Coordinates of C-alpha atoms and ligand atoms in Angstrom, one line a residue:
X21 CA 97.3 93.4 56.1
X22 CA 97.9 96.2 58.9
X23 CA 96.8 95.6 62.4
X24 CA 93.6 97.0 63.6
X25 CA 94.7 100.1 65.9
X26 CA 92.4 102.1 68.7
X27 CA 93.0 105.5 69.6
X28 CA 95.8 105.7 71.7
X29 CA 94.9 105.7 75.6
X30 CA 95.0 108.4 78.2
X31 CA 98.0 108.0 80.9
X32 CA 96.6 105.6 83.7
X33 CA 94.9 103.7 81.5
X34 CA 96.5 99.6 81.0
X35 CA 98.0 99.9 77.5
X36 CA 98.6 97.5 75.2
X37 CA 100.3 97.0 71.8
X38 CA 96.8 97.8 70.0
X39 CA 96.3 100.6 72.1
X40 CA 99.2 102.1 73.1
X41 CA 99.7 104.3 75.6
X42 CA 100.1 108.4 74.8
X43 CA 103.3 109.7 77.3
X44 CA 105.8 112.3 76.3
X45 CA 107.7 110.4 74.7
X46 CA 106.0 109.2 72.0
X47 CA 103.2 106.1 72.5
X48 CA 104.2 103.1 74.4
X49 CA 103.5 100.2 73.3
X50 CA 103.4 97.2 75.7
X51 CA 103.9 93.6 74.5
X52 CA 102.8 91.0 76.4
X53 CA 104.8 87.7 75.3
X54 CA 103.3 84.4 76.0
X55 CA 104.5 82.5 78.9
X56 CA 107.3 85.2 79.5
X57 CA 109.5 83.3 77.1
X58 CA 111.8 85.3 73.9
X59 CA 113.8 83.8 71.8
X60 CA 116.9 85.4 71.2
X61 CA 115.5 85.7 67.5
X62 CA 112.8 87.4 68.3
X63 CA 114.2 89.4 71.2
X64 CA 116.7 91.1 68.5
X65 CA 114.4 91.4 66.1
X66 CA 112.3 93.4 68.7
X67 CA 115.4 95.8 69.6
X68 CA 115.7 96.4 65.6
X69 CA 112.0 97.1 65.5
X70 CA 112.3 99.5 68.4
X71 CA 115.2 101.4 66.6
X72 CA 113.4 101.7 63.4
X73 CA 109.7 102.9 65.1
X74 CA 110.2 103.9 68.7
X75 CA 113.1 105.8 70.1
X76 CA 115.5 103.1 70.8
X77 CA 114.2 102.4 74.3
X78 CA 112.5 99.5 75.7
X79 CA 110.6 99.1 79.5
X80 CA 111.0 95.8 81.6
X81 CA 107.5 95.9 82.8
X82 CA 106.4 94.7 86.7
X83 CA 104.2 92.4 84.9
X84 CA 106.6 90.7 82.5
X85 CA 105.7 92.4 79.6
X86 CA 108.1 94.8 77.3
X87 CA 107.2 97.8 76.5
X88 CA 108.7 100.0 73.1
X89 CA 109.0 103.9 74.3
X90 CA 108.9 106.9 71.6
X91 CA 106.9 104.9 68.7
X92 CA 105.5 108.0 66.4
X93 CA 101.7 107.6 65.3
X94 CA 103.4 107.4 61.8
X95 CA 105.4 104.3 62.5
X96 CA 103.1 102.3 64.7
X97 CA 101.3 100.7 61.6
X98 CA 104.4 99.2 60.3
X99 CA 105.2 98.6 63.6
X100 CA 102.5 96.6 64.2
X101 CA 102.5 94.5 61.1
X102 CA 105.9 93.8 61.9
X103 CA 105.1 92.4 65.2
X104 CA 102.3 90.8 64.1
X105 CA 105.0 88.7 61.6
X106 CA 106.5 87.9 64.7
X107 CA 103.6 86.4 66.4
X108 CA 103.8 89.4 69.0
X109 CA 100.3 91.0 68.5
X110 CA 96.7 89.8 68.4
X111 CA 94.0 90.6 66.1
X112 CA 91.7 92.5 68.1
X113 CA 92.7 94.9 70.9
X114 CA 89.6 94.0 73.2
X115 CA 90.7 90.3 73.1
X116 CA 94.6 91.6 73.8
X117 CA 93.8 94.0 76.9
X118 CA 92.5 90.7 78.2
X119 CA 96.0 88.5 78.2
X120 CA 97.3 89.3 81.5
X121 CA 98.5 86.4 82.1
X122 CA 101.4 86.1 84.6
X123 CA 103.4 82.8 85.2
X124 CA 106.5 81.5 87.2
X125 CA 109.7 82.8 84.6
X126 CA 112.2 80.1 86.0
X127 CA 109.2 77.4 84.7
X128 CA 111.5 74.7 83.0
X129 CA 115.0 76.4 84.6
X130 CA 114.5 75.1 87.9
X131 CA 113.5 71.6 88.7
X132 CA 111.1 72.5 92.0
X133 CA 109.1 74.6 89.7
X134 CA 105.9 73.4 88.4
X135 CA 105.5 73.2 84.5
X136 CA 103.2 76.1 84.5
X137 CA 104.8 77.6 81.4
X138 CA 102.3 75.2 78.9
X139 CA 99.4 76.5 81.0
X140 CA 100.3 79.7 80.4
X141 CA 100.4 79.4 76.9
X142 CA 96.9 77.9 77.2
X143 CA 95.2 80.1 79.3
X144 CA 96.8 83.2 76.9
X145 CA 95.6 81.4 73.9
X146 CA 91.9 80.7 75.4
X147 CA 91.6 84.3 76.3
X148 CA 92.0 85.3 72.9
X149 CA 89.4 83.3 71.5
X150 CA 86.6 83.4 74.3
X151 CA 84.8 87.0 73.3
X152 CA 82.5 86.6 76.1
X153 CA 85.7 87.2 78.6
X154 CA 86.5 90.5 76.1
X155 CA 84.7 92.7 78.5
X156 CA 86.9 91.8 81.8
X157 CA 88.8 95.1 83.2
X158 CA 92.1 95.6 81.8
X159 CA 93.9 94.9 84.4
X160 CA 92.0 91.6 85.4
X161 CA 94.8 89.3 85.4
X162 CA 95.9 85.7 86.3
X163 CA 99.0 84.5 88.0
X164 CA 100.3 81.0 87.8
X165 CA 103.1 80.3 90.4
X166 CA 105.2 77.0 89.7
X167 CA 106.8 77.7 93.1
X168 CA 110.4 76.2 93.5
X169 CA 113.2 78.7 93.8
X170 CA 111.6 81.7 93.1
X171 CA 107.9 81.7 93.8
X172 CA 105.8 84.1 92.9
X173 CA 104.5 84.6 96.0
X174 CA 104.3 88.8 95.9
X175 CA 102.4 88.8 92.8
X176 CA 99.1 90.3 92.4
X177 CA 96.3 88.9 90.3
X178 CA 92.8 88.2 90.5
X179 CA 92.7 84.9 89.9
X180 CA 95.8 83.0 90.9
X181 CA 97.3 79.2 90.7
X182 CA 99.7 78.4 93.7
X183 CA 101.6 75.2 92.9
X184 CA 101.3 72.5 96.3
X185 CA 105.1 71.5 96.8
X186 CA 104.9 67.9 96.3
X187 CA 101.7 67.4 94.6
X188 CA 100.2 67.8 91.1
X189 CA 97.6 69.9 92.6
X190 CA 97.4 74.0 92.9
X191 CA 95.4 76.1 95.2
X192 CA 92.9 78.1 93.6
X193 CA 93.0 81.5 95.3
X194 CA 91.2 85.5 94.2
X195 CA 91.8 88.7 95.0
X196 CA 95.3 89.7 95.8
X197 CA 99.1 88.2 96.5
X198 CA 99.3 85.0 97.9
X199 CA 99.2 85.8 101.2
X200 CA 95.9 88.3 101.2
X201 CA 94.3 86.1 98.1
X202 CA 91.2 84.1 99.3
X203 CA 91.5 80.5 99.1
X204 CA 88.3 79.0 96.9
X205 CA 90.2 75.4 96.9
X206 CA 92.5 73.2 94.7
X207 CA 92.3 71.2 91.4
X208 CA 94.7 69.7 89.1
X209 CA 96.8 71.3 86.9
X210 CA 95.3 70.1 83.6
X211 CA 91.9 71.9 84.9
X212 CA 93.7 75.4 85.5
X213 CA 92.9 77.1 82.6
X214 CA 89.4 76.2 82.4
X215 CA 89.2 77.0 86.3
X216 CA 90.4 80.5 85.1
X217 CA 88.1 80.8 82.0
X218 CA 85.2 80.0 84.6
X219 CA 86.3 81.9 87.5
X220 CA 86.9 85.3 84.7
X221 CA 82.8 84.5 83.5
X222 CA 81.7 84.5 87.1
X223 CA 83.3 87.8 87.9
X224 CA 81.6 89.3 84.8
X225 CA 78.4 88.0 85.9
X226 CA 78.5 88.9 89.7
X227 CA 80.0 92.5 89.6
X228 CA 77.6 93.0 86.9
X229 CA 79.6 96.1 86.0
X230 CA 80.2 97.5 89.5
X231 CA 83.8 96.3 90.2
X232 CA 87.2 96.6 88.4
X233 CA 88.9 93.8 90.9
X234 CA 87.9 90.9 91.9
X235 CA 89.4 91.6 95.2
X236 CA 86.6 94.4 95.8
X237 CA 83.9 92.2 94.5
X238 CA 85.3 89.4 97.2
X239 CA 85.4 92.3 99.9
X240 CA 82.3 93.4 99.1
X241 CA 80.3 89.6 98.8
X242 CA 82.6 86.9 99.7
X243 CA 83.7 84.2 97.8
X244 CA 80.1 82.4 97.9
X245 CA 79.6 83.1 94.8
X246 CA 82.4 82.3 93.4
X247 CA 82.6 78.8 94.5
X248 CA 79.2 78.4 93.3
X249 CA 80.3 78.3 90.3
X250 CA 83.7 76.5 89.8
X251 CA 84.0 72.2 91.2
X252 CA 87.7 72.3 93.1
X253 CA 88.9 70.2 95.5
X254 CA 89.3 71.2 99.4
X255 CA 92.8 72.2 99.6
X256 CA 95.1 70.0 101.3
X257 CA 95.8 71.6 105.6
X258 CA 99.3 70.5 105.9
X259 CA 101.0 71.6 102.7
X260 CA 102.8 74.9 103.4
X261 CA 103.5 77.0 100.1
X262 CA 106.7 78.7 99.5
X263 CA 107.8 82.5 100.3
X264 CA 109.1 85.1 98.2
X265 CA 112.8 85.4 97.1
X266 CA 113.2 87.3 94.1
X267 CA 116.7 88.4 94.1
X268 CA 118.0 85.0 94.3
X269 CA 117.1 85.6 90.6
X270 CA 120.1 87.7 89.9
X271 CA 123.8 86.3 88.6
X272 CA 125.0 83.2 87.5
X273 CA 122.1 79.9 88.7
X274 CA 122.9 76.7 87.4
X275 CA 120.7 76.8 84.7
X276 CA 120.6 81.0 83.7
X277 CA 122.2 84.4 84.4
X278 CA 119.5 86.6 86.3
X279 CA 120.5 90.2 84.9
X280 CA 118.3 93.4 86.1
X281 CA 118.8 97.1 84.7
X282 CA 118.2 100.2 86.8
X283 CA 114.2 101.0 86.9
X284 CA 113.4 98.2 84.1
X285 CA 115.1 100.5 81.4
X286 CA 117.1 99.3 78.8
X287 CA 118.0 100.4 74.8
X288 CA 117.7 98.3 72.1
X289 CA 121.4 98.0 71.7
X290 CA 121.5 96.5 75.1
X291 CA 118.9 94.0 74.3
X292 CA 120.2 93.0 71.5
X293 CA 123.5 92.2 72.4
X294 CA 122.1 90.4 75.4
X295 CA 120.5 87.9 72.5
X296 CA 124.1 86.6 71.2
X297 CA 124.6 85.5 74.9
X298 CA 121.7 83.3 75.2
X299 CA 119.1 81.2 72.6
X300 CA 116.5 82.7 75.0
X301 CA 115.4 85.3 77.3
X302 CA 112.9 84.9 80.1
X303 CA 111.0 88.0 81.3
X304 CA 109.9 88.5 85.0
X305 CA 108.1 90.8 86.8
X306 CA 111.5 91.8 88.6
X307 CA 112.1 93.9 85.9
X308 CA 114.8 91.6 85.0
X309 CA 115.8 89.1 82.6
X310 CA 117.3 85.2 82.5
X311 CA 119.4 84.8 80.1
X312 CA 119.2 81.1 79.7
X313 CA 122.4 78.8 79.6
X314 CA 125.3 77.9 82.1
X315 CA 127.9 79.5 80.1
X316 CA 126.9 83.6 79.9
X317 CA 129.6 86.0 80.1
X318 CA 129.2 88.3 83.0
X319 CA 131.8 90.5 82.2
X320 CA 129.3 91.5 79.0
X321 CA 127.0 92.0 81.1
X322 CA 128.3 94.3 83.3
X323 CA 130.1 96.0 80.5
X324 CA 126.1 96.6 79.0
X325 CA 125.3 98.5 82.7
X326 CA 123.5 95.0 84.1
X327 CA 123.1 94.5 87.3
X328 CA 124.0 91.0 88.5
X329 CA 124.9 91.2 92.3
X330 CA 121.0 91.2 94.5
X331 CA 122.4 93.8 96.6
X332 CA 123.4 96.2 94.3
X333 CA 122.6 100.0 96.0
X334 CA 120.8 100.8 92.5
X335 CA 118.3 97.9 93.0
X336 CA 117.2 99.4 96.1
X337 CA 116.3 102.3 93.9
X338 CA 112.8 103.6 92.9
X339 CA 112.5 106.6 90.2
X340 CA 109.4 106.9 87.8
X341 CA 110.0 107.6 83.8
X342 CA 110.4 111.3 84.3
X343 CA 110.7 114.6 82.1
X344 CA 110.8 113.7 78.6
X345 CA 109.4 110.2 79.1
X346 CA 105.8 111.4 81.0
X347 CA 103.6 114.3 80.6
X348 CA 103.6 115.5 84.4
X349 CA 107.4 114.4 85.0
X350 CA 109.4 117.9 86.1
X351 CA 112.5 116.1 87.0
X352 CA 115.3 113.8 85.5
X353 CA 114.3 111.1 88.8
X354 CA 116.1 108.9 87.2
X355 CA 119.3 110.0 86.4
X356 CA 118.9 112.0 89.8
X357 CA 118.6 108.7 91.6
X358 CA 121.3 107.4 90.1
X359 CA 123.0 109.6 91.7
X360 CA 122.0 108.9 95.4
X361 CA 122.6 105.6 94.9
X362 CA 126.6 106.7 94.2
X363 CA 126.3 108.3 98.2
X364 CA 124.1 105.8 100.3
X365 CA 125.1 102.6 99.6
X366 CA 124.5 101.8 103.4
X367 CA 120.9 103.2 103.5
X368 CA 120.2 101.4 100.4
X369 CA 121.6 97.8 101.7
X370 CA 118.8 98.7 104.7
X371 CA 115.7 100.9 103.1
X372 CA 114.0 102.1 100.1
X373 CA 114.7 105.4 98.3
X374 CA 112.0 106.8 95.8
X375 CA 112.4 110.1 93.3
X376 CA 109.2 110.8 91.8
X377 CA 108.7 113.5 89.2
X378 CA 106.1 114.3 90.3
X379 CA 103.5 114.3 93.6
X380 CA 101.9 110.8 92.1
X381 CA 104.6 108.2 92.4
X382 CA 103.7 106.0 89.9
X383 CA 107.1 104.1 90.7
X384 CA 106.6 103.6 94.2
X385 CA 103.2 104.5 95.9
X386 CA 104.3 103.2 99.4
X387 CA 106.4 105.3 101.8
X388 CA 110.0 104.9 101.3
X389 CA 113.3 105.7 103.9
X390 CA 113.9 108.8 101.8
X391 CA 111.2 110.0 99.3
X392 CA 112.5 113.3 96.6
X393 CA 109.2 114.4 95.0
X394 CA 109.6 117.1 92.2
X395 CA 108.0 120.3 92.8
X396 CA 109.7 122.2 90.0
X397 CA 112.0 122.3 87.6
X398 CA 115.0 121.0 88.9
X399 CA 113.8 121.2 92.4
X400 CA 112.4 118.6 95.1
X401 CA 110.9 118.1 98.4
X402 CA 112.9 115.6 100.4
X403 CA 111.1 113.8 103.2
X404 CA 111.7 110.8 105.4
X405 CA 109.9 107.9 106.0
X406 CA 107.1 109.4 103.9
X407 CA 105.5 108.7 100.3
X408 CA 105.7 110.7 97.1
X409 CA 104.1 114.3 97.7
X410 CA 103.8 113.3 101.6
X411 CA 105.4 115.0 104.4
X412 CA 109.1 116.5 103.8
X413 CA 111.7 118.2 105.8
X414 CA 112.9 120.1 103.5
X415 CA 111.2 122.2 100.5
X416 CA 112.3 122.7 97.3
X417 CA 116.2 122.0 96.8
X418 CA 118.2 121.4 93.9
X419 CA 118.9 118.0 93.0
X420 CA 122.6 118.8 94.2
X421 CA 121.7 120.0 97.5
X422 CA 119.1 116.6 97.8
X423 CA 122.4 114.4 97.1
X424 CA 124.7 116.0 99.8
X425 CA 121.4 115.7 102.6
X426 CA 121.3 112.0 101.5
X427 CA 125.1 111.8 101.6
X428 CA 124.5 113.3 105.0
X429 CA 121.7 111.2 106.2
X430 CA 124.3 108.1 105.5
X431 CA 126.9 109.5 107.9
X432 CA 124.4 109.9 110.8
X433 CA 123.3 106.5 110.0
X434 CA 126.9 104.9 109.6
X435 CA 127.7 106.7 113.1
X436 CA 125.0 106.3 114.6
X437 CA 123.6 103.2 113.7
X438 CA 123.1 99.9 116.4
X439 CA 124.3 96.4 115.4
X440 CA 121.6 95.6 113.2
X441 CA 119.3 98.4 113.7
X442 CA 118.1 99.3 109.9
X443 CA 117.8 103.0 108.6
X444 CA 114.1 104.1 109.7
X445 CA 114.5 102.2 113.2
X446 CA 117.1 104.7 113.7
X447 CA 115.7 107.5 112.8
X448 CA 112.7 106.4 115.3
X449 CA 115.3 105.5 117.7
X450 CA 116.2 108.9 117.7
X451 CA 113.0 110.9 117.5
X452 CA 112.0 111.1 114.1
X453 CA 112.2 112.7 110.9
X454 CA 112.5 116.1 112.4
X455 CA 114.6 115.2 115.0
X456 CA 116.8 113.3 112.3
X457 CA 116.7 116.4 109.8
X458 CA 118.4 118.4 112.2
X459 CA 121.4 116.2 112.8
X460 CA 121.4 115.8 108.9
X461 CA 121.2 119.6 108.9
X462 CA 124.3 119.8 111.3
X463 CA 126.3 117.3 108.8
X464 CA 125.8 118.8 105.7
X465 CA 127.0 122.1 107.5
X466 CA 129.7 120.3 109.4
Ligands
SF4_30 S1 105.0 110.0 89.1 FE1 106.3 110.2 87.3 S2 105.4 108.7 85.8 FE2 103.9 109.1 87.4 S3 102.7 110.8 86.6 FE3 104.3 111.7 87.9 S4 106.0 112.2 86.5 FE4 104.6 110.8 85.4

């Protein structure tokens, strides 16, 4: 039987494997795998899937999902059947936009974590049966954080599930990460998924249609409402929850190999190969993978272009999909970044560097130490301390001429620099981007 398929959806919109996303290069369709988990099976029968349909390329999403680039509106039928096989793709798209469903990768791995993988799974599988949650936004979504070793403590989601350290119990927050989330209460974790499936039914019946987040409905009325409706415990005063510490992630843990790849992207090749080193692969919103077992060979691994050191200049790296891959992309930011990241190891160890293709900055929306934002072919504005399409210093260089004014900028910070002062505290130290510009100005000469 071939999969029921919608139109494909206009850039910005949430896609999903059933309707996939239209971008330059081809649609992209986004799987979103159940409790983050892929079996090295399935993982390489995914990279020969994304050979055969899509252009060879595959996306480490922010939300743990994994996206197939370049899939042809020819090829996406058999594509979907094929994932469907593999247990990869619902039956109705409405019911799949709604399976956002985010939970702690290193579940199982690491012994502090709570075992929130199962709820996961049940949550996922309760959203795809309940039509009456169909109608929730598409990027409604629910995070589950086991805590331990790597919390997931940054993560965004609209409903969210913090694990107590110590106790069976999870706080029940809304509305944002889990330090700006509102606190409703606690309850135990074999009500979690119902707690969800009743918190997702009162959203739809308060916002009535007039909110896309439940952070703007809780802004708007408070979380009255809210607690109306759902029996939790008060949560517990002296339990302190756990901070975030993703890069701990990366290289050789006792129980997996974290491994990240330069803006998410990876070809199937790669991913395959990765499945003979492991039975399984865990996917994290790090844009990285665990590859799980104590024996995984990191030569491999860096031989594939992985990156398994957490300071790494190219993790401190921020470039959006670019020309070819998006519609408004001007630039190669990618491969352009790469190249900074060859010059500023320094500034990267200390700050944030973003290339954006184009004034959006899908990648990075923040301001960033040093921000490149395509204004033509082959040309950028390079600003400091400034987000995409935001104040620059200089207008419309090469991507040559941005390289040796970042190679610049690190010898004025190398020389300049304070014990322990980081990038954009010097540059404030000494007056400014402006002021900063000029001396970078005077190096490049020099
Ligand atoms: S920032 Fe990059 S990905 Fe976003 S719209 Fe512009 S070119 Fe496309």
């Amino acid at each position: 039987m071939t999969a029921a398929i919608n139109p494909p959806r206009v850039r910005g919109a949430c896609p999903g494997a059933l309707v996939p996303m239209e971008v330059a290069d081809g649609l992209l369709v986004r799987l979103r795998i159940p409790g983050g988990t892929l079996p090295a099976t399935t993982a390489r029968a995914v990279a020969d899937l994304t050979r055969r349909h899509g252009n060879g390329l595959v996306d480490l999403s922010q939300r743990a999902n994994l996206q197939i680039r370049g899939v042809t509106n020819a090829l996406l039928g058999p594509l979907l059947d094929a994932l469907r096989d593999l247990g990869l793709v619902n039956g109705d798209p409405a019911a799949e936009r709604v399976r956002n469903v985010l939970c702690s990768p290193t579940c199982g791995l690491d012994p502090e974590c709570a075992p929130v993988r199962p709820l996961a799974r049940a949550l996922d599988e309760a959203l795809a049966n309940r039509p009456d949650l169909w109608t929730l936004p598409a990027k409604f979504s629910v995070v589950l954080n086991g805590g331990g070793r790597a919390p997931l403590a940054d993560a965004v989601g609209d409903i969210r599930f913090d694990a107590l350290p110590g106790t069976t119990l999870f706080r029940v927050a809304v509305g944002g990460d889990q330090d700006d989330a509102a606190t409703l209460g606690a309850c135990r974790a074999d009500a979690v998924a119902e707690t969800a499936l009743t918190l997702g039914r009162a959203f739809l019946d308060l916002s009535a249609g007039r909110h896309k987040r439940l952070a703007t409905l809780v802004a708007a009325e408070g979380t009255a409402g809210l607690a109306r409706r759902v029996p939790l415990a008060p949560l517990p005063t002296d339990i302190a929850l756990p901070g975030s510490a993703p890069h701990r992630l990366l290289g050789r843990q006792p129980a997996w190999t974290g491994v990240a790849f330069p803006f998410g992207g990876l070809h199937a090749d790669t991913l395959a190969t990765l499945a003979h080193l492991t039975p399984t692969l865990r996917l994290t919103p790090w844009r990285a993978l665990l590859l799980e077992g104590d024996g995984v060979d990191a030569d491999a691994i860096h031989a594939l272009g992985g990156v398994l050191a957490p300071d790494d200049p190219r993790l401190a790296l921020s470039a959006c999909s670019g020309r070819g891959a998006c519609d408004s992309g001007l630039t190669d930011a990618r491969g352009d970044a790469l190249a900074l990241a060859q010059v500023a190891p320094r500034l990267l160890a200390g700050g944030h560097i973003h290339v954006s293709a184009c004034a959006k900055g899908c990648a990075h929306p923040a301001p960033a130490l040093v921000i490149l934002t395509a204004r033509g072919d082959q040309a950028y504005d390079v600003g400091l301390l400034a987000p995409a399409g935001g104040a620059a210093q200089w207008r419309g260089v090469t991507p040559a001429r941005a390289t040796s004014l970042v190679a610049a900028l690190e010898a004025v910070y190398t020389h300049r620099m304070r014990a322990d002062e980081d990038p954009a505290a010097l540059i404030t130290r000494l007056g400014g981007p402006a002021a900063v510009a000029a001396l970078v100005e005077a190096t490049v000469v020099a």
